[in-house]
Short mmCIF file of C-alpha atoms in Angstrom, two decimals:
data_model
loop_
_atom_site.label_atom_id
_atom_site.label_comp_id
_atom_site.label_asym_id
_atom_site.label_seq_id
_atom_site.Cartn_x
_atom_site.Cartn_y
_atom_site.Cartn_z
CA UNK A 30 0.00 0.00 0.00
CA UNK A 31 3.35 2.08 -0.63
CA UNK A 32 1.12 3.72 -3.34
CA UNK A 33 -2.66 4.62 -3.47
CA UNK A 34 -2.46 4.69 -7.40
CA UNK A 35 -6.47 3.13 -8.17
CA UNK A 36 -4.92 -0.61 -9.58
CA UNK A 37 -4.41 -1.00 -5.48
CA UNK A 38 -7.52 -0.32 -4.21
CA UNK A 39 -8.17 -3.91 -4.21
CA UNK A 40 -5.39 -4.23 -2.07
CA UNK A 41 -6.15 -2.02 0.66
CA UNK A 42 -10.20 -3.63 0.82
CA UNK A 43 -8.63 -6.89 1.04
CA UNK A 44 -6.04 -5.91 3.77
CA UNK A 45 -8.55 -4.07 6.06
CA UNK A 46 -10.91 -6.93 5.51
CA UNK A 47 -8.65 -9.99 6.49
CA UNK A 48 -7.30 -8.08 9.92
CA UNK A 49 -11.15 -7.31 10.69
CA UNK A 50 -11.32 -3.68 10.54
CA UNK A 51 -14.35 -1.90 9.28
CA UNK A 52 -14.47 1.10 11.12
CA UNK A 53 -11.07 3.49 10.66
CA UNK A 54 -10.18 7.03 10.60
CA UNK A 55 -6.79 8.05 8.89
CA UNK A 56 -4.88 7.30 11.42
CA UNK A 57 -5.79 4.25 11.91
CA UNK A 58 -4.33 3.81 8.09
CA UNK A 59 -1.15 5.44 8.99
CA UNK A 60 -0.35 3.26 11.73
CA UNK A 61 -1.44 0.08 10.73
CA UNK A 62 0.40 0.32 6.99
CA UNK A 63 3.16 3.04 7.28
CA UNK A 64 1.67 5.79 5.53
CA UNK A 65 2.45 9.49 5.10
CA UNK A 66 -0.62 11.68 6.13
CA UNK A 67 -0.86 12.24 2.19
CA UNK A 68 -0.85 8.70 1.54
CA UNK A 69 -3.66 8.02 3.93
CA UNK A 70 -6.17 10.91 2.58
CA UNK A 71 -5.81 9.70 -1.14
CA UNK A 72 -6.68 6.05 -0.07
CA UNK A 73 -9.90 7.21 1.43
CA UNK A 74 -10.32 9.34 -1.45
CA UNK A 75 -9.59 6.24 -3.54
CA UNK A 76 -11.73 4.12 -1.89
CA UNK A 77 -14.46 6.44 -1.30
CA UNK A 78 -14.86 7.10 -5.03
CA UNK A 79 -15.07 3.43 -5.80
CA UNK A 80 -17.89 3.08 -3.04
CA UNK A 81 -16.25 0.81 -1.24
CA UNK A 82 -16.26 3.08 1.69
CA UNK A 83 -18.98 5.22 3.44
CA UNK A 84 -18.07 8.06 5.90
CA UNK A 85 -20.06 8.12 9.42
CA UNK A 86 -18.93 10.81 10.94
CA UNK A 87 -15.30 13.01 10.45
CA UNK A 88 -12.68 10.79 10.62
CA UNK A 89 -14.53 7.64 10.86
CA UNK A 90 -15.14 5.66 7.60
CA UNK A 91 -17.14 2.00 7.13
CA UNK A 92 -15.25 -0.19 5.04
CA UNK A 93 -18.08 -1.26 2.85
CA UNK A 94 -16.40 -3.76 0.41
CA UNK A 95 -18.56 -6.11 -2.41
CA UNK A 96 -20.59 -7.11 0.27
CA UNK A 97 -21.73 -3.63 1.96
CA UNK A 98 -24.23 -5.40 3.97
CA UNK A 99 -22.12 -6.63 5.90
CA UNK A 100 -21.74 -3.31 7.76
CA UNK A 101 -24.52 -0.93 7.04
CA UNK A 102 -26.88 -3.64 8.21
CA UNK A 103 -25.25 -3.97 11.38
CA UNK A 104 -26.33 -0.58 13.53
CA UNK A 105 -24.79 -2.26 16.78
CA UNK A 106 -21.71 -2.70 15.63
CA UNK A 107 -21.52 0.90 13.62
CA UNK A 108 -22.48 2.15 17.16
CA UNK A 109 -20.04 1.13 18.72
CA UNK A 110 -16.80 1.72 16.81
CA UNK A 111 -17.59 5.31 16.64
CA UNK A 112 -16.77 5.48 19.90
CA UNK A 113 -14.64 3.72 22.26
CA UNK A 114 -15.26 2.41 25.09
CA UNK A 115 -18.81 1.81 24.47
CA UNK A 116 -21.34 -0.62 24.64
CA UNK A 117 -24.67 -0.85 23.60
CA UNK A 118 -27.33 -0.55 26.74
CA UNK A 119 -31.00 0.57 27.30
CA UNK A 120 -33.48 0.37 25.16
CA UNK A 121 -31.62 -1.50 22.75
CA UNK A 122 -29.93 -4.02 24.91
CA UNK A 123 -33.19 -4.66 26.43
CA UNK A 124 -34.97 -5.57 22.54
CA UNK A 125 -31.79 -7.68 21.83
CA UNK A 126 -33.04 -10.14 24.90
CA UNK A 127 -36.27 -9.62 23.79
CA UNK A 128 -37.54 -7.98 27.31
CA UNK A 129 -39.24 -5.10 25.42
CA UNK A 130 -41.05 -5.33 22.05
CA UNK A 131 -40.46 -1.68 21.76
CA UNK A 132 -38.04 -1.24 18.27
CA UNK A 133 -36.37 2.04 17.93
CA UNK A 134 -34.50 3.70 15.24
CA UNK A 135 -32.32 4.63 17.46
CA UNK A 136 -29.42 2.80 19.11
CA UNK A 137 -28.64 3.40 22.34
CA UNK A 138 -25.02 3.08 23.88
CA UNK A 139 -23.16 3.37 27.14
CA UNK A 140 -19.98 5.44 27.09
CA UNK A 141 -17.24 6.78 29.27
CA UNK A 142 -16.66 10.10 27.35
CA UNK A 143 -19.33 12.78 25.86
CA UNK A 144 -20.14 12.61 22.04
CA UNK A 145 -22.52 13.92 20.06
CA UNK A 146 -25.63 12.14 18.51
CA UNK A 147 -24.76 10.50 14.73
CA UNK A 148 -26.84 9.78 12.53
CA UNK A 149 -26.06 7.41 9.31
CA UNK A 150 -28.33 5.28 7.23
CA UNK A 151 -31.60 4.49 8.72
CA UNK A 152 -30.47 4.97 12.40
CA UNK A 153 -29.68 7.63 15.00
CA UNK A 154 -26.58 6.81 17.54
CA UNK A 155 -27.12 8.13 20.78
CA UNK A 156 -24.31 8.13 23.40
CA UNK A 157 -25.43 8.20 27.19
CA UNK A 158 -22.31 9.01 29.40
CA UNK A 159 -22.03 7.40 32.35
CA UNK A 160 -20.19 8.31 35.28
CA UNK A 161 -16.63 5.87 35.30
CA UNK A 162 -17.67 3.34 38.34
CA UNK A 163 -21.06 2.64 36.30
CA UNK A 164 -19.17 1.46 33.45
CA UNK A 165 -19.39 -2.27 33.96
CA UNK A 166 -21.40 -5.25 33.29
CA UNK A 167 -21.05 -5.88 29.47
CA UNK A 168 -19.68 -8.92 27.15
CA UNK A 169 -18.54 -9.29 23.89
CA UNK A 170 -20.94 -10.77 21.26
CA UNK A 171 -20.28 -11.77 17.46
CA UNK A 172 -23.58 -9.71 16.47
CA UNK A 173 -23.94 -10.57 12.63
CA UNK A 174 -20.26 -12.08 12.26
CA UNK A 175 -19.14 -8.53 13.90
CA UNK A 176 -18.23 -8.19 17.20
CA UNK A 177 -20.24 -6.06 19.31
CA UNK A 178 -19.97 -5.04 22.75
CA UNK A 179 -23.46 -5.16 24.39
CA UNK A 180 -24.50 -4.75 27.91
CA UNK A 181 -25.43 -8.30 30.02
CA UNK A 182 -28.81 -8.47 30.47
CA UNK A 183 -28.76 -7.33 34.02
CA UNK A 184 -26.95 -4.56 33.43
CA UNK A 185 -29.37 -3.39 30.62
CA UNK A 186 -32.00 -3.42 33.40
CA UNK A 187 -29.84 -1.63 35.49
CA UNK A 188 -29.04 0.82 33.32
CA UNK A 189 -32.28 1.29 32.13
CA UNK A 190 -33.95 1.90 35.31
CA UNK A 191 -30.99 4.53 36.16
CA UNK A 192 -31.87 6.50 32.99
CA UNK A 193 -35.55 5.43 32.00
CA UNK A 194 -35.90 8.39 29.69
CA UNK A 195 -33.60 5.79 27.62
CA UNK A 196 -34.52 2.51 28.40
CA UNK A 197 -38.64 3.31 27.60
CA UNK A 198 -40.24 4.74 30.90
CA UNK A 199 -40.82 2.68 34.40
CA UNK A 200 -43.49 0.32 32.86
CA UNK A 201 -41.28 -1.33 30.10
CA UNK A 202 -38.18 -1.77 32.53
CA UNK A 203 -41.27 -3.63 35.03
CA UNK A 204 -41.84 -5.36 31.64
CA UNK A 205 -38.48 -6.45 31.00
CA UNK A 206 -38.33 -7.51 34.75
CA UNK A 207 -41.37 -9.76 34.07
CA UNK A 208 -40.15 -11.17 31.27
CA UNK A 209 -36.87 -12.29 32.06
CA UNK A 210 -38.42 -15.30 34.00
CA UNK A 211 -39.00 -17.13 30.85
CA UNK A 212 -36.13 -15.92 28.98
CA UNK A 213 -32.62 -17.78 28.00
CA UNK A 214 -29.92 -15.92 27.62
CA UNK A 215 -26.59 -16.47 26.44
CA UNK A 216 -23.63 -15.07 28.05
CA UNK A 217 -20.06 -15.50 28.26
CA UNK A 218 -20.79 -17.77 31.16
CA UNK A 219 -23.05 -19.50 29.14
CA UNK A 220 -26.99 -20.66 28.73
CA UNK A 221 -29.40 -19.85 31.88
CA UNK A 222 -32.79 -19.53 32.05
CA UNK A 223 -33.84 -15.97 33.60
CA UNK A 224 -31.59 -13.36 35.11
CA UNK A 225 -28.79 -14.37 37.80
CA UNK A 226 -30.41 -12.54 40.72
CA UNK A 227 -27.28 -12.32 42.65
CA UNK A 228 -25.25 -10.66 40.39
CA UNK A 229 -28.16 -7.99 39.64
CA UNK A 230 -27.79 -7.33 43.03
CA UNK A 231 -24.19 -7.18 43.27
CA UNK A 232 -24.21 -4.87 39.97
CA UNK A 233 -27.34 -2.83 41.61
CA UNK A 234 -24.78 -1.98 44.38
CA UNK A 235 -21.68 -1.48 42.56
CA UNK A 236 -24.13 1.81 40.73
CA UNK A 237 -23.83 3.60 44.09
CA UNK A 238 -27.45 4.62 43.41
CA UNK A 239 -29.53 4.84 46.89
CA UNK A 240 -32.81 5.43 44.72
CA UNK A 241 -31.94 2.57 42.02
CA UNK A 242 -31.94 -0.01 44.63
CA UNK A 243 -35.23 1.05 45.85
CA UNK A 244 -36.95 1.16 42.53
CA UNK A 245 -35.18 -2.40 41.80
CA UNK A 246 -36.18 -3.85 45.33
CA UNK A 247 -40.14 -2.29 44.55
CA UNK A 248 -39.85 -3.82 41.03
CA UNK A 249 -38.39 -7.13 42.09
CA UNK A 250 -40.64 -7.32 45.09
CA UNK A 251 -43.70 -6.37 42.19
CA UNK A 252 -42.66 -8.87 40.06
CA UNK A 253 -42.13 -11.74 42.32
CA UNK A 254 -39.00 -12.30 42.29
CA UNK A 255 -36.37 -12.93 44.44
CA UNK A 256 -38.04 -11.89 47.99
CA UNK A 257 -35.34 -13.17 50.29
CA UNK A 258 -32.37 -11.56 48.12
CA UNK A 259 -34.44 -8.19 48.22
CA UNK A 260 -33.60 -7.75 51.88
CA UNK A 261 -29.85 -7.42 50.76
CA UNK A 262 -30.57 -4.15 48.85
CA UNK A 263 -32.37 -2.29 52.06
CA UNK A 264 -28.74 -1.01 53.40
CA UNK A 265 -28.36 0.20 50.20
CA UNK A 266 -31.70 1.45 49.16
CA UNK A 267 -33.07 5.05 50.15
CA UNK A 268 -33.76 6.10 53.63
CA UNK A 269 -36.84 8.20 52.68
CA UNK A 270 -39.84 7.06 49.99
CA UNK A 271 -38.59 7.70 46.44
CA UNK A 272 -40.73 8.73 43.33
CA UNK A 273 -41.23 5.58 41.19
CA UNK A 274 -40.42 7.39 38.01
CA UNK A 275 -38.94 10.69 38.38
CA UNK A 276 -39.26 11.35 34.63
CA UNK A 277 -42.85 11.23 35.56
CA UNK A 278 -45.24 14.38 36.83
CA UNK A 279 -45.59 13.11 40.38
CA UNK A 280 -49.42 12.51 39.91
CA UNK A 281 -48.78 10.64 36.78
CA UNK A 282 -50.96 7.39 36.69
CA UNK A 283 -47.93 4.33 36.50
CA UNK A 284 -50.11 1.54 35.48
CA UNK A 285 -53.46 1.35 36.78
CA UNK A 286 -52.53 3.07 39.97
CA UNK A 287 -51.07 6.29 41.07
CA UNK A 288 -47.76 6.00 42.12
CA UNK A 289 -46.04 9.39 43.03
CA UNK A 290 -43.76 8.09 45.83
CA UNK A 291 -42.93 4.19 46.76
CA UNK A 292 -42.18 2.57 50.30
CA UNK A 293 -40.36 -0.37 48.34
CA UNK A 294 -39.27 -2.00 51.72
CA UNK A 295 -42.49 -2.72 53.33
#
């Protein structure tokens, strides 16, 4: 790739291709095959003009290829290259494990640093930053034959019930919690059959979120499940009643009751 004359373009797909890269910025060209600067902004501009690349954002490009599929049809993984770390969370972690039926044109991602929202193709990428000690509890996936960093399932409940304005509102993180009783779900420790209480727990404390183990302990306690473990989060939970859904007005109907405050250790 000494020289980005077109007769190599070929060369540089293929290369990118066979060390699994599909999301680079010049740089990334520089480093991994010696360029000059120069030599790095005519092979974009030589692959760009043969289509075989599709800029997301400044300084991020999609190697497309002959099979552009491959990438434009995978929104998780477009998510998160653009930024890194990241890892996909909320709303769309929880339709991945099929605890919310809710589809949304938008992706939503964890991350540790502040970026703006992209939008490419048919989606919108929004980044939610979270504060350093909340960024946890995720796995790597092959999502489409890309990898893809996506929250576990009980940190997508988790982090959807710490920001509900992305994860759908109080009643579809309830949801979720009532539907992960009859779910499987593979992880990187393997097949199970609902969520692993104990570790929701564990990851409920490790959020250092006085209110978020009182909504979990209500919604766990709501949703019959694990009544014995819920005693675990009262050190942790809130010493005072705590509005359900704070996203809410606080006369808001949540259900088919009104729910302005909760006492969720009764």
């Amino acid at each position: 790739m000494a020289n980005t004359q077109d007769k190599d373009y070929t060369y540089n797909l293929t290369e990118l291709s066979n060390k699994g890269i599909y999301c680079f910025s010049p740089r990334d060209l520089r480093t991994i095959f010696g360029l000059t600067e120069r030599q790095a902004y005519e092979a974009i501009r030589v692959l760009k003009r043969h289509r075989l690349i599709a800029m997301v954002e400044k300084g991020k490009n999609l190697l497309l290829g002959f099979a552009p599929g491959k990438v434009l049809g995978n929104p998780f993984y477009i998510a998160t290259s653009l930024v890194t770390p990241s890892y996909v969370s909320f709303r769309s972690a929880l339709n991945f494990y099929t605890l919310t039926e809710q589809v949304s044109s938008t992706v939503y991602v964890a991350a540790t640093q502040k970026h703006s929202e992209v939008k490419f193709g048919n989606y919108a990428y929004k980044y939610v930053r979270l504060q350093p000690h909340k960024f946890f509890g995720y796995q790597k996936i092959l999502y489409a034959d890309l990898p893809v960093l996506i929250a576990e399932p009980e940190k997508a409940v988790l982090d959807s019930l710490d920001h509900l304005e992305y994860g759908g509102g109080i009643q579809e993180v309830t949801k979720a919690l009532w539907r992960s009783r009859t779910r499987t779900f593979d992880t990187s420790e393997g097949t199970r059959e609902g969520l692993d209480i104990a570790k929701l727990i564990q990851y409920a404390k490790a959020m250092r979120n006085r209110s978020l183990s009182s909504r979990l302990g209500y919604l766990l306690t709501l949703t019959e499940q694990a009544r014995e473990e819920v005693k675990e989060l009262e050190k942790h939970g809130s010493a005072s009643p705590v509005r359900l859904d704070p996203t809410l007005p606080p006369q808001l109907k949540v259900g088919s009751s009104v729910q302005p405050e909760c006492e969720c250790f009764l």
